[in-house]
Short mmCIF file of C-alpha atoms in Angstrom, two decimals:
data_model
loop_
_atom_site.label_atom_id
_atom_site.label_comp_id
_atom_site.label_asym_id
_atom_site.label_seq_id
_atom_site.Cartn_x
_atom_site.Cartn_y
_atom_site.Cartn_z
CA UNK A 722 137.88 81.17 116.58
CA UNK A 723 141.30 82.75 115.89
CA UNK A 724 143.09 79.49 116.71
CA UNK A 725 140.77 77.59 114.36
CA UNK A 726 141.44 80.14 111.62
CA UNK A 727 145.22 79.75 111.93
CA UNK A 728 144.94 75.99 111.60
CA UNK A 729 142.67 76.32 108.56
CA UNK A 730 145.05 78.66 106.78
CA UNK A 731 147.60 75.85 106.51
CA UNK A 732 145.17 73.59 104.63
CA UNK A 733 144.12 73.47 101.01
CA UNK A 734 140.78 75.00 100.02
CA UNK A 735 138.68 71.81 100.05
CA UNK A 736 140.02 70.38 103.30
CA UNK A 737 139.69 73.81 104.98
CA UNK A 738 136.04 74.04 103.95
CA UNK A 739 135.41 70.53 105.25
CA UNK A 740 137.24 71.25 108.50
CA UNK A 741 135.32 74.45 109.22
CA UNK A 742 132.04 72.50 109.06
CA UNK A 743 133.45 70.03 111.56
CA UNK A 744 134.50 72.76 114.01
CA UNK A 745 131.19 74.63 113.74
CA UNK A 746 129.26 71.41 114.35
CA UNK A 747 131.12 70.92 117.64
CA UNK A 748 130.73 74.61 118.55
CA UNK A 749 126.95 74.81 118.02
CA UNK A 750 126.26 71.36 119.47
CA UNK A 751 127.85 72.44 122.75
CA UNK A 752 125.96 75.74 122.73
CA UNK A 753 122.61 74.06 122.14
CA UNK A 754 123.06 72.07 125.34
CA UNK A 755 122.84 75.25 127.40
CA UNK A 756 120.86 77.64 125.16
CA UNK A 757 117.72 76.57 123.23
CA UNK A 758 118.42 78.95 120.33
CA UNK A 759 121.99 80.28 120.25
CA UNK A 760 122.71 83.50 118.42
CA UNK A 761 125.06 83.18 115.47
CA UNK A 762 127.75 85.81 116.02
CA UNK A 763 130.32 87.17 113.61
CA UNK A 764 133.03 84.63 114.34
CA UNK A 765 131.44 81.54 112.73
CA UNK A 766 130.05 83.58 109.84
CA UNK A 767 133.47 85.05 109.04
CA UNK A 768 135.06 81.60 109.07
CA UNK A 769 132.45 80.33 106.64
CA UNK A 770 132.83 83.31 104.35
CA UNK A 771 136.60 82.95 104.25
CA UNK A 772 136.98 79.18 103.93
CA UNK A 773 133.73 78.08 102.24
CA UNK A 774 132.82 81.08 100.10
CA UNK A 775 136.44 82.26 99.63
CA UNK A 776 135.83 85.88 100.64
CA UNK A 777 139.00 87.65 101.95
CA UNK A 778 138.88 88.44 105.67
CA UNK A 779 140.61 91.83 105.49
CA UNK A 780 139.31 94.58 103.22
CA UNK A 781 141.62 94.81 100.24
CA UNK A 782 143.39 91.61 101.30
CA UNK A 783 144.69 89.00 98.94
CA UNK A 784 141.98 86.80 97.37
CA UNK A 785 141.49 83.45 99.03
CA UNK A 786 142.18 80.13 97.38
CA UNK A 787 139.43 79.38 94.89
CA UNK A 788 137.78 75.99 94.47
CA UNK A 789 137.84 74.58 90.98
CA UNK A 790 134.73 72.90 89.54
CA UNK A 791 135.70 69.43 90.74
CA UNK A 792 136.50 70.67 94.25
CA UNK A 793 133.20 72.56 94.39
CA UNK A 794 131.33 69.40 93.44
CA UNK A 795 133.20 67.52 96.17
CA UNK A 796 132.32 70.26 98.67
CA UNK A 797 128.64 70.00 97.74
CA UNK A 798 128.79 66.26 98.29
CA UNK A 799 130.46 66.79 101.68
CA UNK A 800 127.75 69.25 102.70
CA UNK A 801 124.93 66.96 101.50
CA UNK A 802 126.39 64.07 103.47
CA UNK A 803 126.88 66.22 106.56
CA UNK A 804 123.22 67.34 106.68
CA UNK A 805 122.10 63.79 105.95
CA UNK A 806 124.19 62.27 108.75
CA UNK A 807 123.54 64.94 111.41
CA UNK A 808 120.63 63.52 113.41
CA UNK A 809 119.76 66.65 115.41
CA UNK A 810 117.48 68.95 113.46
CA UNK A 811 118.36 71.96 115.64
CA UNK A 812 122.07 71.59 114.78
CA UNK A 813 121.28 71.17 111.09
CA UNK A 814 119.11 74.28 111.07
CA UNK A 815 121.63 76.54 112.79
CA UNK A 816 124.52 75.34 110.59
CA UNK A 817 122.38 75.89 107.47
CA UNK A 818 121.41 79.34 108.70
CA UNK A 819 125.03 80.21 109.43
CA UNK A 820 126.06 79.06 105.97
CA UNK A 821 123.36 80.69 103.87
CA UNK A 822 121.78 83.46 105.92
CA UNK A 823 122.29 86.70 103.88
CA UNK A 824 124.68 89.14 105.50
CA UNK A 825 124.37 92.06 103.10
CA UNK A 826 127.99 91.89 101.91
CA UNK A 827 129.93 90.78 98.84
CA UNK A 828 129.93 87.16 99.96
CA UNK A 829 126.15 86.94 99.42
CA UNK A 830 126.61 86.31 95.69
CA UNK A 831 128.87 83.31 96.36
CA UNK A 832 126.56 82.24 99.17
CA UNK A 833 123.48 82.22 96.92
CA UNK A 834 125.28 80.51 94.05
CA UNK A 835 126.43 77.67 96.31
CA UNK A 836 122.99 77.40 97.92
CA UNK A 837 121.34 76.98 94.52
CA UNK A 838 123.76 74.20 93.61
CA UNK A 839 123.37 72.48 96.99
CA UNK A 840 119.56 72.43 96.85
CA UNK A 841 119.65 71.33 93.22
CA UNK A 842 121.91 68.41 94.18
CA UNK A 843 119.64 67.58 97.13
CA UNK A 844 116.69 67.39 94.71
CA UNK A 845 118.65 65.13 92.36
CA UNK A 846 119.75 62.66 95.07
CA UNK A 847 116.66 63.22 97.32
CA UNK A 848 118.42 64.47 100.45
CA UNK A 849 115.38 65.27 102.57
CA UNK A 850 117.24 66.97 105.49
CA UNK A 851 118.73 69.51 103.06
CA UNK A 852 115.29 70.19 101.56
CA UNK A 853 113.77 70.64 105.02
CA UNK A 854 116.51 73.11 105.96
CA UNK A 855 115.93 74.93 102.66
CA UNK A 856 112.20 75.14 103.44
CA UNK A 857 112.94 76.80 106.79
CA UNK A 858 115.43 79.11 105.06
CA UNK A 859 112.79 80.19 102.53
CA UNK A 860 110.38 80.95 105.35
CA UNK A 861 112.70 83.27 107.31
CA UNK A 862 114.71 84.89 104.50
CA UNK A 863 113.74 88.07 102.60
CA UNK A 864 111.81 87.47 99.42
CA UNK A 865 114.47 88.78 97.05
CA UNK A 866 116.80 85.92 98.02
CA UNK A 867 114.03 83.31 97.87
CA UNK A 868 113.30 84.30 94.29
CA UNK A 869 116.95 83.77 93.37
CA UNK A 870 116.89 80.24 94.74
CA UNK A 871 113.65 79.49 92.89
CA UNK A 872 115.16 80.81 89.66
CA UNK A 873 118.21 78.55 90.06
CA UNK A 874 116.00 75.46 90.47
CA UNK A 875 113.76 76.39 87.53
CA UNK A 876 116.83 76.88 85.34
CA UNK A 877 118.26 73.49 86.33
CA UNK A 878 115.09 71.41 86.06
CA UNK A 879 112.78 73.26 83.64
CA UNK A 880 115.13 74.92 81.15
CA UNK A 881 118.56 73.34 80.78
CA UNK A 882 117.78 69.63 80.33
CA UNK A 883 114.48 68.60 78.70
CA UNK A 884 112.57 66.08 80.80
CA UNK A 885 114.51 66.71 84.00
CA UNK A 886 111.41 68.24 85.59
CA UNK A 887 110.36 64.69 86.48
CA UNK A 888 113.17 64.61 89.02
CA UNK A 889 111.88 67.79 90.64
CA UNK A 890 108.31 66.47 90.53
CA UNK A 891 109.26 63.43 92.66
CA UNK A 892 110.14 65.45 95.76
CA UNK A 893 106.41 66.02 96.31
CA UNK A 894 106.20 62.97 98.56
CA UNK A 895 109.69 63.41 100.06
CA UNK A 896 109.39 66.99 101.33
CA UNK A 897 105.92 68.57 100.98
CA UNK A 898 107.03 71.49 103.16
CA UNK A 899 109.75 72.42 100.67
CA UNK A 900 107.27 72.04 97.79
CA UNK A 901 104.89 74.49 99.47
CA UNK A 902 107.62 77.10 99.91
CA UNK A 903 108.89 76.50 96.38
CA UNK A 904 105.39 77.12 94.94
CA UNK A 905 105.16 80.36 96.91
CA UNK A 906 108.54 81.47 95.57
CA UNK A 907 107.80 80.73 91.91
CA UNK A 908 104.46 82.57 92.07
CA UNK A 909 106.41 85.64 93.21
CA UNK A 910 109.06 85.10 90.54
CA UNK A 911 106.62 84.59 87.65
CA UNK A 912 104.10 87.38 88.20
CA UNK A 913 103.06 87.55 84.50
CA UNK A 914 103.97 91.24 84.32
CA UNK A 915 105.75 90.57 81.01
CA UNK A 916 106.05 87.78 78.46
CA UNK A 917 109.32 86.65 80.03
CA UNK A 918 107.64 86.23 83.43
CA UNK A 919 104.99 83.73 82.35
CA UNK A 920 105.72 80.38 84.06
CA UNK A 921 107.34 77.77 81.81
CA UNK A 922 104.92 75.00 80.73
CA UNK A 923 106.87 72.26 82.56
CA UNK A 924 106.86 74.25 85.80
CA UNK A 925 103.15 75.06 85.46
CA UNK A 926 102.22 71.44 84.80
CA UNK A 927 104.22 70.25 87.80
CA UNK A 928 102.68 72.81 90.18
CA UNK A 929 99.16 72.04 88.97
CA UNK A 930 99.71 68.29 89.37
CA UNK A 931 101.00 68.77 92.94
CA UNK A 932 98.07 70.95 94.03
CA UNK A 933 95.40 68.96 92.19
CA UNK A 934 96.64 65.76 93.83
CA UNK A 935 96.61 67.31 97.32
CA UNK A 936 95.13 70.83 97.66
CA UNK A 937 96.25 70.95 101.33
CA UNK A 938 99.85 71.14 100.11
CA UNK A 939 99.46 74.90 99.82
CA UNK A 940 98.53 75.18 103.52
CA UNK A 941 101.44 73.21 105.02
CA UNK A 942 103.45 76.26 106.10
CA UNK A 943 100.35 77.97 107.49
CA UNK A 944 99.22 74.90 109.43
CA UNK A 945 102.64 74.17 110.96
CA UNK A 946 103.81 77.65 111.90
CA UNK A 947 103.05 79.68 115.03
CA UNK A 948 101.36 82.73 113.56
CA UNK A 949 100.88 86.28 114.76
CA UNK A 950 98.08 88.48 113.49
CA UNK A 951 100.58 90.63 111.56
CA UNK A 952 103.18 89.23 109.17
CA UNK A 953 106.62 90.74 108.46
CA UNK A 954 106.94 92.81 105.30
CA UNK A 955 109.27 91.68 102.55
CA UNK A 956 109.07 87.95 103.27
CA UNK A 957 107.13 85.18 101.56
CA UNK A 958 103.44 84.83 102.37
CA UNK A 959 102.29 81.95 104.56
CA UNK A 960 100.54 80.39 101.56
CA UNK A 961 100.94 80.70 97.79
CA UNK A 962 97.22 81.49 97.39
CA UNK A 963 97.67 85.13 96.34
CA UNK A 964 100.19 84.18 93.67
CA UNK A 965 98.10 81.27 92.41
CA UNK A 966 95.01 83.49 92.14
CA UNK A 967 97.12 85.95 90.14
CA UNK A 968 98.18 83.14 87.79
CA UNK A 969 94.60 81.95 87.20
CA UNK A 970 93.10 85.40 86.73
CA UNK A 971 95.83 86.93 84.56
CA UNK A 972 96.52 83.84 82.43
CA UNK A 973 93.87 84.45 79.71
CA UNK A 974 95.03 88.04 79.24
CA UNK A 975 98.77 87.37 79.57
CA UNK A 976 98.73 84.62 76.96
CA UNK A 977 96.53 86.74 74.65
CA UNK A 978 99.05 89.57 74.94
CA UNK A 979 101.97 87.23 74.35
CA UNK A 980 103.64 87.73 70.98
CA UNK A 981 103.21 84.77 68.61
CA UNK A 982 106.95 84.46 68.16
CA UNK A 983 107.45 84.06 71.90
CA UNK A 984 104.44 81.83 72.32
CA UNK A 985 105.57 79.34 69.70
CA UNK A 986 109.30 79.90 69.87
CA UNK A 987 109.45 81.26 66.31
CA UNK A 988 109.53 84.80 65.01
CA UNK A 989 106.80 84.31 62.42
CA UNK A 990 104.46 82.64 64.88
CA UNK A 991 104.47 79.35 62.95
CA UNK A 992 106.36 76.30 64.20
CA UNK A 993 109.10 75.01 61.96
CA UNK A 994 108.60 71.79 60.05
CA UNK A 995 109.08 68.80 62.33
CA UNK A 996 109.06 70.84 65.56
CA UNK A 997 106.63 70.21 68.41
CA UNK A 998 103.49 72.38 68.39
CA UNK A 999 103.02 75.02 71.08
CA UNK A 1000 101.37 73.66 74.23
CA UNK A 1001 97.95 74.94 75.19
CA UNK A 1002 98.26 75.82 78.87
CA UNK A 1003 94.73 77.15 79.41
CA UNK A 1004 93.28 73.78 80.56
CA UNK A 1005 96.00 73.69 83.22
CA UNK A 1006 94.94 77.10 84.51
CA UNK A 1007 91.30 75.97 84.64
CA UNK A 1008 92.37 72.94 86.67
CA UNK A 1009 94.47 75.14 88.95
CA UNK A 1010 91.59 77.58 89.45
CA UNK A 1011 89.35 74.75 90.64
CA UNK A 1012 92.02 73.58 93.10
CA UNK A 1013 92.51 77.10 94.46
CA UNK A 1014 88.78 77.46 95.10
CA UNK A 1015 88.81 74.11 96.93
CA UNK A 1016 91.69 75.28 99.12
CA UNK A 1017 89.90 78.52 99.95
CA UNK A 1018 86.83 76.56 101.03
CA UNK A 1019 88.98 74.61 103.50
CA UNK A 1020 90.35 77.73 105.15
CA UNK A 1021 87.40 78.78 107.30
CA UNK A 1022 87.73 75.75 109.56
CA UNK A 1023 91.50 76.12 109.90
CA UNK A 1024 91.30 79.87 110.65
CA UNK A 1025 88.62 79.23 113.28
CA UNK A 1026 90.67 76.46 114.84
CA UNK A 1027 93.68 78.76 115.17
CA UNK A 1028 91.49 81.61 116.50
CA UNK A 1029 92.50 83.73 113.51
CA UNK A 1030 89.17 83.99 111.70
CA UNK A 1031 88.58 87.65 110.90
CA UNK A 1032 92.08 88.58 112.14
CA UNK A 1033 94.47 87.17 109.53
CA UNK A 1034 93.96 87.77 105.82
CA UNK A 1035 95.76 85.03 103.94
CA UNK A 1036 94.74 86.79 100.72
CA UNK A 1037 95.88 90.35 101.52
CA UNK A 1038 93.62 93.12 100.28
CA UNK A 1039 96.57 95.12 98.91
CA UNK A 1040 97.40 92.14 96.65
CA UNK A 1041 93.82 92.22 95.37
CA UNK A 1042 94.14 95.95 94.64
CA UNK A 1043 97.36 95.37 92.68
CA UNK A 1044 95.80 92.48 90.77
CA UNK A 1045 92.74 94.54 89.80
CA UNK A 1046 94.98 97.34 88.54
CA UNK A 1047 96.96 94.88 86.43
CA UNK A 1048 93.77 93.42 84.95
CA UNK A 1049 92.56 96.91 84.10
CA UNK A 1050 95.81 97.73 82.30
CA UNK A 1051 95.81 94.44 80.39
CA UNK A 1052 92.17 94.91 79.38
CA UNK A 1053 92.92 98.38 77.99
CA UNK A 1054 96.01 97.07 76.23
CA UNK A 1055 94.12 94.19 74.60
CA UNK A 1056 91.06 96.22 73.67
CA UNK A 1057 92.15 96.71 70.03
CA UNK A 1058 92.76 92.95 69.69
CA UNK A 1059 89.12 92.03 70.32
CA UNK A 1060 89.92 89.98 73.44
CA UNK A 1061 86.42 90.13 74.92
CA UNK A 1062 86.32 86.39 75.67
CA UNK A 1063 89.65 86.49 77.52
CA UNK A 1064 88.58 89.55 79.52
CA UNK A 1065 85.30 87.86 80.43
CA UNK A 1066 87.07 84.69 81.59
CA UNK A 1067 89.59 86.66 83.67
CA UNK A 1068 86.84 88.65 85.38
CA UNK A 1069 84.76 85.52 86.02
CA UNK A 1070 87.72 83.87 87.76
CA UNK A 1071 88.41 87.04 89.74
CA UNK A 1072 84.80 87.21 90.92
CA UNK A 1073 84.76 83.56 91.96
CA UNK A 1074 88.04 83.86 93.86
CA UNK A 1075 86.92 87.05 95.65
CA UNK A 1076 83.57 85.58 96.68
CA UNK A 1077 85.00 82.32 98.03
CA UNK A 1078 87.92 84.09 99.76
CA UNK A 1079 85.57 86.51 101.52
CA UNK A 1080 83.20 83.73 102.54
CA UNK A 1081 86.10 81.70 103.98
CA UNK A 1082 87.56 84.64 105.91
CA UNK A 1083 90.77 84.68 103.86
CA UNK A 1084 90.05 88.13 102.39
CA UNK A 1085 89.27 90.82 104.95
CA UNK A 1086 87.42 93.70 103.31
CA UNK A 1087 83.91 95.00 102.77
CA UNK A 1088 81.75 94.92 99.66
CA UNK A 1089 82.10 98.68 99.51
CA UNK A 1090 85.89 98.33 99.36
CA UNK A 1091 85.57 95.85 96.49
CA UNK A 1092 83.06 98.06 94.70
CA UNK A 1093 85.48 100.98 94.83
CA UNK A 1094 88.49 98.92 93.68
CA UNK A 1095 86.65 97.16 90.84
CA UNK A 1096 84.78 100.23 89.59
CA UNK A 1097 87.17 100.80 86.66
CA UNK A 1098 87.10 97.24 85.38
CA UNK A 1099 85.01 96.30 82.34
CA UNK A 1100 81.47 95.24 83.15
CA UNK A 1101 81.03 91.63 84.19
CA UNK A 1102 77.75 90.18 85.45
CA UNK A 1103 79.29 87.79 87.97
CA UNK A 1104 81.67 90.41 89.36
CA UNK A 1105 78.77 92.84 89.65
CA UNK A 1106 76.88 90.32 91.77
CA UNK A 1107 79.90 89.75 94.02
CA UNK A 1108 80.62 93.41 94.73
CA UNK A 1109 76.90 94.10 95.29
CA UNK A 1110 76.55 91.30 97.81
CA UNK A 1111 73.63 88.96 98.45
CA UNK A 1112 70.08 90.37 98.34
CA UNK A 1113 68.47 90.00 101.75
CA UNK A 1114 64.87 88.73 101.76
CA UNK A 1115 62.60 90.88 103.97
CA UNK A 1116 61.12 89.18 106.99
CA UNK A 1117 57.43 88.49 106.32
CA UNK A 1118 54.68 88.71 108.87
CA UNK A 1119 52.31 85.81 109.36
CA UNK A 1120 50.97 84.96 105.93
CA UNK A 1121 47.48 83.65 105.26
CA UNK A 1122 47.18 80.01 104.24
CA UNK A 1123 47.77 79.42 100.56
CA UNK A 1124 49.86 82.60 100.10
CA UNK A 1125 53.53 82.36 99.07
CA UNK A 1126 55.98 85.29 99.03
CA UNK A 1127 57.60 86.20 95.70
CA UNK A 1128 60.90 84.44 95.02
CA UNK A 1129 62.66 87.50 93.57
CA UNK A 1130 62.84 90.92 95.08
CA UNK A 1131 62.34 93.88 92.71
CA UNK A 1132 65.47 95.13 90.88
CA UNK A 1133 67.51 97.86 92.46
CA UNK A 1134 66.12 101.32 91.75
CA UNK A 1135 62.50 100.17 91.34
CA UNK A 1136 59.97 100.44 94.17
CA UNK A 1137 58.14 97.41 95.37
CA UNK A 1138 54.58 97.11 94.04
CA UNK A 1139 51.85 97.83 96.56
CA UNK A 1140 49.48 95.01 97.31
CA UNK A 1141 46.30 95.06 95.23
CA UNK A 1142 43.10 95.78 97.18
CA UNK A 1143 40.75 92.90 97.65
CA UNK A 1144 38.24 92.59 94.79
CA UNK A 1145 34.55 93.00 95.72
CA UNK A 1146 32.44 89.89 95.63
CA UNK A 1147 30.34 89.39 92.49
CA UNK A 1148 26.59 89.67 92.98
CA UNK A 1149 24.68 86.39 92.88
CA UNK A 1150 23.57 85.47 89.38
CA UNK A 1151 19.97 84.40 88.75
CA UNK A 1152 19.46 80.68 88.51
CA UNK A 1153 19.02 79.27 85.01
CA UNK A 1154 15.85 77.31 84.28
CA UNK A 1155 16.32 73.60 84.06
CA UNK A 1156 16.06 72.22 80.54
CA UNK A 1157 13.48 69.43 80.36
CA UNK A 1158 14.61 66.33 78.48
CA UNK A 1159 11.97 65.18 75.98
CA UNK A 1160 12.52 61.59 74.85
CA UNK A 1161 11.76 60.70 71.28
CA UNK A 1162 12.64 64.15 69.86
CA UNK A 1163 14.84 63.83 66.82
CA UNK A 1164 18.18 65.66 66.87
CA UNK A 1165 18.89 67.37 63.58
CA UNK A 1166 22.20 66.06 62.25
CA UNK A 1167 23.73 67.52 59.14
CA UNK A 1168 27.11 66.17 57.95
CA UNK A 1169 29.82 68.67 57.10
CA UNK A 1170 30.36 68.84 53.35
#
């Protein structure tokens, strides 16, 4: 690697960056012939940091040559073309990991900035190999870095240029695996904990359209990944289900809490003359809630097929606990605003999601656990039924013909009524004498006046 570094030092910044990719391609291609998964050591990473991310090799050394904006754009094009032309997925993945795997040093900021621009360009020109590498990167990289990449894409396609979200929407058919990981990342990024962390309308509409068109999109990572019973902490979940449930449940309360000036984009809460009215996002959340319930209903078969039913909670119980606490805080905060309808809707959605998730084996807990967690929430009839569990009908002995058991069991706290004793038979009544019919007898008829 030292000989390669000396040759690169004599080149300009752009050609050095291009050359280091060429050398690393040869290096890892030869290693992959003998080792299935070579370990990326310090040598290649240091070359990339020095000649691609312009980080000085020696501490306190002179700053490296910086790329100007045009050179950076040319470098991004070179990298896009490289990943597109490299036919071996294993080589692509290890080069991508060497380039953008976080190292915990000062070069990480430059690394993440360039990654955001590269993936944004890959979305714009539909470079599927780059998107597939980014999907793998999102799966094996700590969550804090995944959120930064998601934020860069949301800024580029949902904030800066109106209407550009259509470009991002089109990658649904090109790289569903990347779309699944992107949805998981944005649900972590926009957790609705404040008004600034409510998902932008364009992003929400795009996510809902993806999932409504194909609910299995949210399960792609789960279905195509070898899974252990325990997942690493600090990384993205296997599915975005927990984040999507949070969106659906918190949406009525978060939008009710939202200040009118932020909701409409104006300080007085009224749109200016000629401006577009604020978009009502609640129908989108209703549509999303239906899709999430459909996905949960599909999970039991997949968990059974992978021999993970009852062993892997795709909706972690600690996420449910955190969500219930957030709903409780929002309900208390909105109590003076008379938000009873919003609270009722949020609790109805929570109850439905909990019931279906437990039935599908995605949520591993007992009714007693739920009863304890939800005890401080406002009363809700549907949630009360869910945490109480189904009422079991007693097994009846052989019943006499013509007897049917009651449909409803007695309410909790009231004893069952004892069976009434059999009534004694009535004594036989004396026979009435038969009235003799006498023909010719006039029947007195008097009209009513």
